[in-house]
Amino acid sequence: MDRRARANMAPGLVHLAEMLPALRLLIGLMIASIVILALYFGRDLLIPLALAMLFGFLLDPAVSRLKRWGLPRMASAIVVVAFALAALGGLGMYLGSQVQQLSADLPTYQSTIRDKLRSLRKSANMPSAWDGVFKTYNTVEKEIASVDSARARVQKVEVQTPDSKPTTRMLQWLGRIAEPVTTAGIVLLFVILILLDRDDLRDRLLRLVGGNLNLATDALDEASQRIGKYLRMQFIVNVSYGVPLAMGLLLIGVPGAILWGVLGAIMRFVPYVGPMMSAVFPLALAFAVDPGWNMFLLTLGLILLLELISNNVIEPWLYGSSTGLSTLSIIVAATFWTALWGPIGLILSTPLTVCLLVLGRYIPSLKFMEVLLGSEPVLGPQQRLYQRLLADDADDAISMAVQSVEERLPSKPGQDDRASAVRGFYDEVAIPALRIATQQHLESATAEHRLRLSNGMAALLEELQDQYAFRSRGEHARAASGEDDQRRCLRIHCAGVRWEVDALGAAMVAHAESLHGHEVSCSEWALAPDSKSLQFDVNGLLADREWTRAVKQSDLLVLSIFNHQPQSMARRIVRRIRRHWPGARVVLCLWNAPAVAADPDFARQTGAQACVTSLRELHLWVEAMQVGDPGESVIAAPIPDDDEQRVRMLHESGVLAPALTALYRDTAKKAVNAFNTKWAQVSWVDAERVFAPGSLLPLSAQEVPQHGFPRDSSVCSYVVYEEEAIVVGDLARDPRFANDSMVHSLKLRFYAGVPLTDKRGNVLGCLSILDDEPRNLSDDELEVLGGMARQLMDDVREALRQGPVVDA
């Protein structure tokens, strides 16, 4: 609340407004206390219900599988529960027989135990370096005891109770087992009900959540997937521990090896405490059986080895991010639920905490749960980089930058791979960090913060420029002569327009483009009228000699602007450049103004060659200039080296058969409905043409070419060349397609396509969605589109197997 609004309010309202955060915190603490008390006092009912839900997650996949095989759900649930009870009963009987056999053999180990204890006692009675300490402690303790006995004499009274009757003992024994048996019966009943009425229970939970059914459904699906995967992985981890333990103990010679292996697998369901408890029994038995120490030491070594492998190799490999919980939250949750519900709470701690995490992810008021419990970073990479620079921790920022670049590199990177990795870091981390800096420039940043940001980012750029260095002059010459690349090398000059962050952005542009072999120069300071590098004379002409020489020698001038309203500034500076150098080609990097850059008329009105918002967009324009004037024609995708073989596989696959047109049209309709776009198409890329049978396009039946579209003007050809998904948020701003006559005639602005591949991995075509408005596609949506493409190819193969078709 600003000062003017505060002054217009009554004093009482001002005081109430100041107290609102404290009231919200107090109400939240009260609600949390009530929930915790309810969990504690209602544990007798909640524990069986929670256990039943846990077993329900384990058994429901088997019930669903039997139902898909044609068995009714009730019969499926009964069969699965009966099988589970039979397996548990058989395992219990076997383990009971093993325990009975061990109890019968224990008296034979008494002499071994007695001899070892005597040996240990004898070793303990031998002189040691601590004998003097122990004697001093014993003397002091005796003196204190004698003083206490002299002050008061206490008569020891022993109360003896009469022996209880057999009937009383039997009732006491029955009372002890009645509670767990009753709990087991309630759990069994709940499990059966949950398996029988799963769909009804899900609907009731959705009804209780209310509001947005989409979010509620996603939350329930995510919770069930995470818990189900966690339980399955836990079972696999436990088995991978119990089987080697049983085999190892069997080879060592420990009696009841299979019993201890099964016990070890079962006890690992109890976090932290279970593995230690299961290790006590085989160690104690190894101590009792072998007169020497070999069996005990081998058993101890086996258990430690299996623990190391399980904890450091198998669990991280299988679990991955199945729960999404951080290690600290798992430990805190185990302590919390154990304090509330005892040992059962320890077993249930992870699944219950996963439910809390999912609630925090989908309910805004519980967002703090995701922050506290989740394993995902709460700050994005750009925020973390900005924070490290504000904290004057340039070393950590540099290590983060290098690590981010290295993660984007393949195992054997080439020059283009290094350039792409550096460009990706700048686009996704460094430039967004500078956007945050511009937003905080006048709001909360101090002079110290701005200085730290400037110095830290300069050091970071210097480190990246050294580690991922520019090409040498010899490499420039080879690239320019065409020995390594058919495209000519460009001379590019980069400059910031106003602020120092603009100059930092220009330095990133210079570094990224230099890695592609271009001769790049960069102005050290921004070009504001009061900067040290550029002065405007009274006639409005650019008079700085260094700047003049750089512009005259450059094929392209790139201006970096972080202002969120750059219209007037961009027009003014481009107009002055054009007035002095009419032939200069200018690209504006409007990092903080995507809406302005999205206007295709703004660049033309300004006099610039193009407006971009990322280094990737800029590089597309640079590539377009390498092969010609990007304003003249469409830039066709390169032809892959193995394209002849790919085309032959296309015709042999049978996908061009007219009988499949209805299937393609049905897929296009589903894509339009799922992604809320106006058009979709299934395209097959031939040697020179692209065929789109059954596609939904903004053309009438008479306008659709009978022999397809030209390949060199189709966006689908880029999907074939890249062999991966292609997303073009705005075709009008992409130099590859901005001047395509079909794009203009159909008024297309958005394109997203995924490959359609055969069994051998050959890209035969693509499934794409199109729209007449610019838009973005998230990674999840792109994955859905890829799933539709895979499903289409499965349907095509199934249709081809069912009967012969005629090739088109």
Tab-separated table of N, CA and C in Angstrom, residues 248-382:
chain	number	residue	atom	x	y	z
A	248	GLY	N	23.807	-64.741	0.025
A	248	GLY	CA	25.082	-64.547	0.699
A	248	GLY	C	25.151	-65.254	2.030
A	249	LEU	N	24.083	-65.150	2.829
A	249	LEU	CA	24.060	-65.842	4.113
A	249	LEU	C	24.081	-67.358	3.941
A	250	LEU	N	23.456	-67.837	2.866
A	250	LEU	CA	23.474	-69.273	2.589
A	250	LEU	C	24.880	-69.748	2.263
A	251	LEU	N	25.621	-68.952	1.486
A	251	LEU	CA	27.006	-69.315	1.173
A	251	LEU	C	27.901	-69.220	2.396
A	252	ILE	N	27.656	-68.233	3.247
A	252	ILE	CA	28.469	-68.077	4.463
A	252	ILE	C	28.192	-69.217	5.434
A	253	GLY	N	26.960	-69.718	5.441
A	253	GLY	CA	26.611	-70.810	6.338
A	253	GLY	C	25.782	-70.408	7.529
A	254	VAL	N	25.169	-69.233	7.487
A	254	VAL	CA	24.323	-68.786	8.591
A	254	VAL	C	23.003	-69.543	8.547
A	255	PRO	N	22.580	-70.169	9.625
A	255	PRO	CA	21.305	-70.902	9.616
A	255	PRO	C	20.124	-69.965	9.350
A	256	GLY	N	19.104	-70.488	8.646
A	256	GLY	CA	17.903	-69.704	8.345
A	256	GLY	C	18.165	-68.564	7.390
A	257	ALA	N	19.024	-68.773	6.372
A	257	ALA	CA	19.413	-67.688	5.466
A	257	ALA	C	18.202	-67.116	4.734
A	258	ILE	N	17.304	-67.991	4.255
A	258	ILE	CA	16.129	-67.504	3.531
A	258	ILE	C	15.230	-66.686	4.453
A	259	LEU	N	15.109	-67.124	5.706
A	259	LEU	CA	14.307	-66.374	6.679
A	259	LEU	C	14.833	-64.961	6.846
A	260	TRP	N	16.147	-64.831	6.982
A	260	TRP	CA	16.724	-63.492	7.194
A	260	TRP	C	16.657	-62.646	5.931
A	261	GLY	N	16.738	-63.299	4.749
A	261	GLY	CA	16.575	-62.539	3.514
A	261	GLY	C	15.174	-61.976	3.372
A	262	VAL	N	14.165	-62.786	3.676
A	262	VAL	CA	12.779	-62.311	3.609
A	262	VAL	C	12.533	-61.238	4.659
A	263	LEU	N	13.061	-61.472	5.867
A	263	LEU	CA	12.889	-60.478	6.929
A	263	LEU	C	13.561	-59.158	6.551
A	264	GLY	N	14.742	-59.238	5.930
A	264	GLY	CA	15.421	-58.016	5.503
A	264	GLY	C	14.642	-57.250	4.461
A	265	ALA	N	14.004	-57.994	3.507
A	265	ALA	CA	13.202	-57.324	2.487
A	265	ALA	C	11.963	-56.673	3.092
A	266	ILE	N	11.316	-57.373	4.045
A	266	ILE	CA	10.092	-56.827	4.652
A	266	ILE	C	10.416	-55.635	5.548
A	267	MET	N	11.468	-55.738	6.336
A	267	MET	CA	11.773	-54.675	7.299
A	267	MET	C	12.226	-53.390	6.618
A	268	ARG	N	12.654	-53.471	5.350
A	268	ARG	CA	13.074	-52.246	4.665
A	268	ARG	C	11.897	-51.365	4.281
A	269	PHE	N	10.667	-51.896	4.439
A	269	PHE	CA	9.502	-51.024	4.270
A	269	PHE	C	9.413	-50.007	5.405
A	270	VAL	N	10.078	-50.292	6.538
A	270	VAL	CA	10.125	-49.360	7.665
A	270	VAL	C	11.369	-48.496	7.484
A	271	PRO	N	11.231	-47.219	7.164
A	271	PRO	CA	12.410	-46.389	6.878
A	271	PRO	C	13.339	-46.284	8.088
A	272	TYR	N	14.642	-46.248	7.783
A	272	TYR	CA	15.698	-45.964	8.749
A	272	TYR	C	15.840	-47.068	9.802
A	273	VAL	N	14.795	-47.370	10.550
A	273	VAL	CA	14.886	-48.327	11.654
A	273	VAL	C	14.868	-49.760	11.148
A	274	GLY	N	14.052	-50.059	10.115
A	274	GLY	CA	13.873	-51.428	9.639
A	274	GLY	C	15.168	-52.110	9.232
A	275	PRO	N	16.025	-51.499	8.393
A	275	PRO	CA	17.264	-52.180	7.996
A	275	PRO	C	18.164	-52.522	9.184
A	276	MET	N	18.234	-51.646	10.191
A	276	MET	CA	19.079	-51.948	11.355
A	276	MET	C	18.514	-53.105	12.167
A	277	MET	N	17.191	-53.146	12.328
A	277	MET	CA	16.576	-54.222	13.090
A	277	MET	C	16.747	-55.566	12.380
A	278	SER	N	16.597	-55.574	11.035
A	278	SER	CA	16.743	-56.834	10.303
A	278	SER	C	18.176	-57.333	10.312
A	279	ALA	N	19.153	-56.447	10.480
A	279	ALA	CA	20.558	-56.869	10.489
A	279	ALA	C	20.967	-57.487	11.824
A	280	VAL	N	20.224	-57.201	12.888
A	280	VAL	CA	20.608	-57.700	14.212
A	280	VAL	C	20.526	-59.219	14.271
A	281	PHE	N	19.477	-59.818	13.691
A	281	PHE	CA	19.242	-61.252	13.832
A	281	PHE	C	20.310	-62.100	13.149
A	282	PRO	N	20.632	-61.901	11.879
A	282	PRO	CA	21.699	-62.729	11.292
A	282	PRO	C	23.059	-62.494	11.938
A	283	LEU	N	23.333	-61.267	12.381
A	283	LEU	CA	24.603	-61.012	13.061
A	283	LEU	C	24.663	-61.757	14.395
A	284	ALA	N	23.567	-61.724	15.138
A	284	ALA	CA	23.554	-62.447	16.424
A	284	ALA	C	23.693	-63.948	16.209
A	285	LEU	N	23.050	-64.486	15.186
A	285	LEU	CA	23.141	-65.918	14.929
A	285	LEU	C	24.538	-66.301	14.446
A	286	ALA	N	25.148	-65.467	13.606
A	286	ALA	CA	26.526	-65.733	13.174
A	286	ALA	C	27.476	-65.693	14.366
A	287	PHE	N	27.225	-64.800	15.296
A	287	PHE	CA	28.033	-64.728	16.523
A	287	PHE	C	27.879	-66.003	17.346
A	288	ALA	N	26.665	-66.578	17.364
A	288	ALA	CA	26.401	-67.741	18.207
A	288	ALA	C	26.856	-69.046	17.579
A	289	VAL	N	26.844	-69.142	16.250
A	289	VAL	CA	27.099	-70.423	15.598
A	289	VAL	C	28.595	-70.710	15.481
A	290	ASP	N	29.354	-69.759	14.984
A	290	ASP	CA	30.757	-69.998	14.666
A	290	ASP	C	31.618	-69.784	15.904
A	291	PRO	N	32.447	-70.782	16.282
A	291	PRO	CA	33.346	-70.570	17.435
A	291	PRO	C	34.339	-69.435	17.187
A	292	GLY	N	34.702	-69.227	15.922
A	292	GLY	CA	35.593	-68.124	15.601
A	292	GLY	C	34.813	-66.871	15.236
A	293	TRP	N	35.491	-65.981	14.541
A	293	TRP	CA	34.875	-64.704	14.184
A	293	TRP	C	34.680	-64.544	12.679
A	294	ASN	N	35.031	-65.579	11.908
A	294	ASN	CA	34.942	-65.438	10.456
A	294	ASN	C	33.500	-65.252	9.983
A	295	MET	N	32.586	-66.079	10.487
A	295	MET	CA	31.206	-65.987	10.046
A	295	MET	C	30.591	-64.647	10.406
A	296	PHE	N	30.892	-64.159	11.607
A	296	PHE	CA	30.350	-62.867	12.035
A	296	PHE	C	30.879	-61.741	11.148
A	297	LEU	N	32.187	-61.749	10.879
A	297	LEU	CA	32.771	-60.675	10.069
A	297	LEU	C	32.287	-60.743	8.622
A	298	LEU	N	32.146	-61.960	8.075
A	298	LEU	CA	31.634	-62.081	6.711
A	298	LEU	C	30.189	-61.596	6.616
A	299	THR	N	29.393	-61.943	7.626
A	299	THR	CA	27.997	-61.482	7.629
A	299	THR	C	27.917	-59.964	7.730
A	300	LEU	N	28.739	-59.397	8.608
A	300	LEU	CA	28.766	-57.946	8.745
A	300	LEU	C	29.201	-57.284	7.443
A	301	GLY	N	30.232	-57.818	6.794
A	301	GLY	CA	30.681	-57.256	5.525
A	301	GLY	C	29.632	-57.364	4.438
A	302	LEU	N	28.910	-58.500	4.390
A	302	LEU	CA	27.850	-58.670	3.401
A	302	LEU	C	26.749	-57.641	3.590
A	303	ILE	N	26.322	-57.440	4.834
A	303	ILE	CA	25.245	-56.477	5.104
A	303	ILE	C	25.683	-55.062	4.755
A	304	LEU	N	26.906	-54.686	5.130
A	304	LEU	CA	27.391	-53.338	4.805
A	304	LEU	C	27.514	-53.138	3.299
A	305	LEU	N	27.990	-54.159	2.574
A	305	LEU	CA	28.124	-54.049	1.122
A	305	LEU	C	26.766	-53.874	0.455
A	306	LEU	N	25.791	-54.686	0.872
A	306	LEU	CA	24.457	-54.573	0.292
A	306	LEU	C	23.818	-53.227	0.621
A	307	GLU	N	24.048	-52.717	1.829
A	307	GLU	CA	23.511	-51.406	2.187
A	307	GLU	C	24.115	-50.311	1.310
A	308	LEU	N	25.433	-50.378	1.091
A	308	LEU	CA	26.080	-49.363	0.255
A	308	LEU	C	25.546	-49.410	-1.169
A	309	ILE	N	25.418	-50.618	-1.738
A	309	ILE	CA	24.935	-50.736	-3.110
A	309	ILE	C	23.483	-50.287	-3.204
A	310	SER	N	22.662	-50.716	-2.239
A	310	SER	CA	21.241	-50.367	-2.288
A	310	SER	C	21.021	-48.870	-2.110
A	311	ASN	N	21.718	-48.266	-1.144
A	311	ASN	CA	21.485	-46.853	-0.839
A	311	ASN	C	22.086	-45.917	-1.875
A	312	ASN	N	23.204	-46.302	-2.483
A	312	ASN	CA	23.922	-45.376	-3.355
A	312	ASN	C	23.789	-45.688	-4.836
A	313	VAL	N	23.308	-46.877	-5.188
A	313	VAL	CA	23.207	-47.247	-6.603
A	313	VAL	C	21.759	-47.563	-6.980
A	314	ILE	N	21.183	-48.560	-6.314
A	314	ILE	CA	19.876	-49.062	-6.734
A	314	ILE	C	18.769	-48.058	-6.430
A	315	GLU	N	18.745	-47.527	-5.203
A	315	GLU	CA	17.672	-46.606	-4.839
A	315	GLU	C	17.680	-45.335	-5.676
A	316	PRO	N	18.841	-44.642	-5.848
A	316	PRO	CA	18.812	-43.453	-6.731
A	316	PRO	C	18.430	-43.787	-8.168
A	317	TRP	N	18.828	-44.977	-8.647
A	317	TRP	CA	18.532	-45.356	-10.031
A	317	TRP	C	17.047	-45.637	-10.213
A	318	LEU	N	16.449	-46.365	-9.290
A	318	LEU	CA	15.045	-46.743	-9.435
A	318	LEU	C	14.092	-45.656	-8.979
A	319	TYR	N	14.421	-45.012	-7.858
A	319	TYR	CA	13.496	-44.006	-7.333
A	319	TYR	C	13.443	-42.784	-8.238
A	320	GLY	N	14.662	-42.255	-8.561
A	320	GLY	CA	14.702	-41.022	-9.342
A	320	GLY	C	13.898	-39.944	-8.654
A	321	SER	N	12.938	-39.363	-9.375
A	321	SER	CA	12.070	-38.323	-8.815
A	321	SER	C	10.653	-38.865	-8.645
A	322	SER	N	10.546	-40.157	-8.238
A	322	SER	CA	9.220	-40.773	-8.158
A	322	SER	C	8.345	-40.097	-7.119
A	323	THR	N	8.924	-39.677	-6.008
A	323	THR	CA	8.117	-39.030	-4.979
A	323	THR	C	8.118	-37.521	-5.106
A	324	GLY	N	9.206	-36.933	-5.594
A	324	GLY	CA	9.296	-35.481	-5.680
A	324	GLY	C	9.595	-34.817	-4.362
A	325	LEU	N	9.950	-35.619	-3.323
A	325	LEU	CA	10.237	-35.073	-2.002
A	325	LEU	C	11.736	-34.881	-1.823
A	326	SER	N	12.101	-33.844	-1.090
A	326	SER	CA	13.499	-33.640	-0.768
A	326	SER	C	13.911	-34.577	0.366
A	327	THR	N	15.208	-34.816	0.490
A	327	THR	CA	15.701	-35.719	1.532
A	327	THR	C	15.370	-35.189	2.919
A	328	LEU	N	15.532	-33.899	3.125
A	328	LEU	CA	15.237	-33.319	4.434
A	328	LEU	C	13.762	-33.460	4.772
A	329	SER	N	12.877	-33.242	3.790
A	329	SER	CA	11.445	-33.353	4.068
A	329	SER	C	11.062	-34.787	4.394
A	330	ILE	N	11.726	-35.773	3.774
A	330	ILE	CA	11.436	-37.176	4.082
A	330	ILE	C	11.796	-37.490	5.527
A	331	ILE	N	12.948	-36.984	5.990
A	331	ILE	CA	13.371	-37.238	7.376
A	331	ILE	C	12.442	-36.535	8.356
A	332	VAL	N	12.113	-35.266	8.077
A	332	VAL	CA	11.216	-34.536	8.972
A	332	VAL	C	9.837	-35.185	8.991
A	333	ALA	N	9.355	-35.616	7.823
A	333	ALA	CA	8.049	-36.267	7.767
A	333	ALA	C	8.050	-37.576	8.538
A	334	ALA	N	9.125	-38.343	8.451
A	334	ALA	CA	9.208	-39.595	9.205
A	334	ALA	C	9.136	-39.317	10.708
A	335	THR	N	9.825	-38.284	11.162
A	335	THR	CA	9.780	-37.934	12.586
A	335	THR	C	8.387	-37.478	12.996
A	336	PHE	N	7.758	-36.651	12.163
A	336	PHE	CA	6.438	-36.114	12.485
A	336	PHE	C	5.391	-37.219	12.565
A	337	TRP	N	5.309	-38.069	11.539
A	337	TRP	CA	4.273	-39.107	11.518
A	337	TRP	C	4.550	-40.199	12.548
A	338	THR	N	5.806	-40.439	12.874
A	338	THR	CA	6.107	-41.405	13.946
A	338	THR	C	5.642	-40.881	15.285
A	339	ALA	N	5.836	-39.578	15.514
A	339	ALA	CA	5.368	-38.994	16.773
A	339	ALA	C	3.849	-39.040	16.882
A	340	LEU	N	3.141	-38.941	15.734
A	340	LEU	CA	1.679	-38.966	15.763
A	340	LEU	C	1.123	-40.384	15.834
A	341	TRP	N	1.636	-41.273	14.986
A	341	TRP	CA	1.016	-42.591	14.820
A	341	TRP	C	1.941	-43.748	15.159
A	342	GLY	N	3.109	-43.496	15.692
A	342	GLY	CA	3.988	-44.578	16.086
A	342	GLY	C	4.645	-45.262	14.898
A	343	PRO	N	4.993	-46.561	15.027
A	343	PRO	CA	5.682	-47.269	13.938
A	343	PRO	C	4.891	-47.284	12.629
A	344	ILE	N	3.561	-47.386	12.710
A	344	ILE	CA	2.753	-47.355	11.483
A	344	ILE	C	2.909	-46.013	10.777
A	345	GLY	N	3.000	-44.945	11.548
A	345	GLY	CA	3.220	-43.629	10.956
A	345	GLY	C	4.547	-43.543	10.235
A	346	LEU	N	5.567	-44.250	10.761
A	346	LEU	CA	6.861	-44.268	10.087
A	346	LEU	C	6.754	-44.941	8.722
A	347	ILE	N	5.976	-46.025	8.638
A	347	ILE	CA	5.799	-46.722	7.364
A	347	ILE	C	5.016	-45.855	6.381
A	348	LEU	N	4.019	-45.148	6.877
A	348	LEU	CA	3.143	-44.357	6.009
A	348	LEU	C	3.655	-42.948	5.745
A	349	SER	N	4.775	-42.571	6.338
A	349	SER	CA	5.209	-41.169	6.287
A	349	SER	C	5.435	-40.681	4.856
A	350	THR	N	6.110	-41.479	4.042
A	350	THR	CA	6.403	-41.017	2.682
A	350	THR	C	5.153	-40.900	1.821
A	351	PRO	N	4.262	-41.930	1.747
A	351	PRO	CA	3.037	-41.741	0.943
A	351	PRO	C	2.171	-40.579	1.412
A	352	LEU	N	2.038	-40.391	2.736
A	352	LEU	CA	1.220	-39.286	3.236
A	352	LEU	C	1.832	-37.939	2.864
A	353	THR	N	3.151	-37.858	2.931
A	353	THR	CA	3.809	-36.595	2.597
A	353	THR	C	3.709	-36.308	1.107
A	354	VAL	N	3.700	-37.353	0.290
A	354	VAL	CA	3.494	-37.156	-1.152
A	354	VAL	C	2.125	-36.540	-1.409
A	355	CYS	N	1.112	-36.984	-0.680
A	355	CYS	CA	-0.228	-36.403	-0.837
A	355	CYS	C	-0.215	-34.913	-0.479
A	356	LEU	N	0.500	-34.552	0.584
A	356	LEU	CA	0.598	-33.142	0.960
A	356	LEU	C	1.316	-32.340	-0.121
A	357	LEU	N	2.350	-32.940	-0.719
A	357	LEU	CA	3.080	-32.253	-1.786
A	357	LEU	C	2.172	-31.984	-2.980
A	358	VAL	N	1.375	-32.962	-3.366
A	358	VAL	CA	0.482	-32.793	-4.505
A	358	VAL	C	-0.581	-31.741	-4.198
A	359	LEU	N	-1.108	-31.739	-2.972
A	359	LEU	CA	-2.068	-30.707	-2.595
A	359	LEU	C	-1.443	-29.317	-2.697
A	360	GLY	N	-0.206	-29.188	-2.257
A	360	GLY	CA	0.472	-27.902	-2.361
A	360	GLY	C	0.717	-27.471	-3.786
A	361	ARG	N	0.821	-28.429	-4.687
A	361	ARG	CA	1.071	-28.088	-6.082
A	361	ARG	C	-0.178	-27.582	-6.785
A	362	TYR	N	-1.355	-28.040	-6.353
A	362	TYR	CA	-2.578	-27.715	-7.072
A	362	TYR	C	-3.502	-26.767	-6.312
A	363	ILE	N	-3.285	-26.551	-5.040
A	363	ILE	CA	-4.126	-25.641	-4.263
A	363	ILE	C	-3.296	-24.405	-3.919
A	364	PRO	N	-3.658	-23.245	-4.422
A	364	PRO	CA	-2.822	-22.042	-4.204
A	364	PRO	C	-2.581	-21.735	-2.733
A	365	SER	N	-3.589	-21.909	-1.874
A	365	SER	CA	-3.404	-21.581	-0.465
A	365	SER	C	-2.435	-22.512	0.237
A	366	LEU	N	-2.152	-23.678	-0.358
A	366	LEU	CA	-1.203	-24.635	0.226
A	366	LEU	C	0.101	-24.679	-0.569
A	367	LYS	N	0.378	-23.636	-1.325
A	367	LYS	CA	1.576	-23.604	-2.154
A	367	LYS	C	2.848	-23.761	-1.322
A	368	PHE	N	2.796	-23.309	-0.072
A	368	PHE	CA	3.989	-23.404	0.785
A	368	PHE	C	4.384	-24.859	1.021
A	369	MET	N	3.424	-25.799	0.902
A	369	MET	CA	3.735	-27.208	1.077
A	369	MET	C	4.702	-27.685	-0.014
A	370	GLU	N	4.449	-27.265	-1.237
A	370	GLU	CA	5.355	-27.644	-2.328
A	370	GLU	C	6.740	-27.049	-2.124
A	371	VAL	N	6.787	-25.813	-1.625
A	371	VAL	CA	8.082	-25.165	-1.388
A	371	VAL	C	8.848	-25.883	-0.275
A	372	LEU	N	8.143	-26.271	0.797
A	372	LEU	CA	8.803	-26.892	1.941
A	372	LEU	C	9.178	-28.348	1.679
A	373	LEU	N	8.332	-29.076	0.965
A	373	LEU	CA	8.505	-30.521	0.855
A	373	LEU	C	9.150	-30.959	-0.449
A	374	GLY	N	8.996	-30.191	-1.509
A	374	GLY	CA	9.414	-30.640	-2.833
A	374	GLY	C	10.918	-30.672	-3.011
A	375	SER	N	11.333	-31.515	-3.959
A	375	SER	CA	12.752	-31.609	-4.305
A	375	SER	C	13.128	-30.685	-5.454
A	376	GLU	N	12.119	-30.144	-6.157
A	376	GLU	CA	12.415	-29.235	-7.256
A	376	GLU	C	12.960	-27.914	-6.714
A	377	PRO	N	13.911	-27.299	-7.418
A	377	PRO	CA	14.426	-25.996	-6.969
A	377	PRO	C	13.298	-24.963	-6.911
A	378	VAL	N	13.249	-24.211	-5.827
A	378	VAL	CA	12.195	-23.198	-5.681
A	378	VAL	C	12.525	-21.940	-6.468
A	379	LEU	N	13.766	-21.770	-6.849
A	379	LEU	CA	14.171	-20.658	-7.700
A	379	LEU	C	14.602	-21.210	-9.045
A	380	GLY	N	14.189	-20.551	-10.104
A	380	GLY	CA	14.620	-20.949	-11.430
A	380	GLY	C	16.094	-20.635	-11.634
A	381	PRO	N	16.706	-21.204	-12.680
A	381	PRO	CA	18.138	-20.948	-12.911
A	381	PRO	C	18.448	-19.475	-13.115
A	382	GLN	N	17.533	-18.739	-13.767
A	382	GLN	CA	17.780	-17.307	-13.961
A	382	GLN	C	17.708	-16.547	-12.641
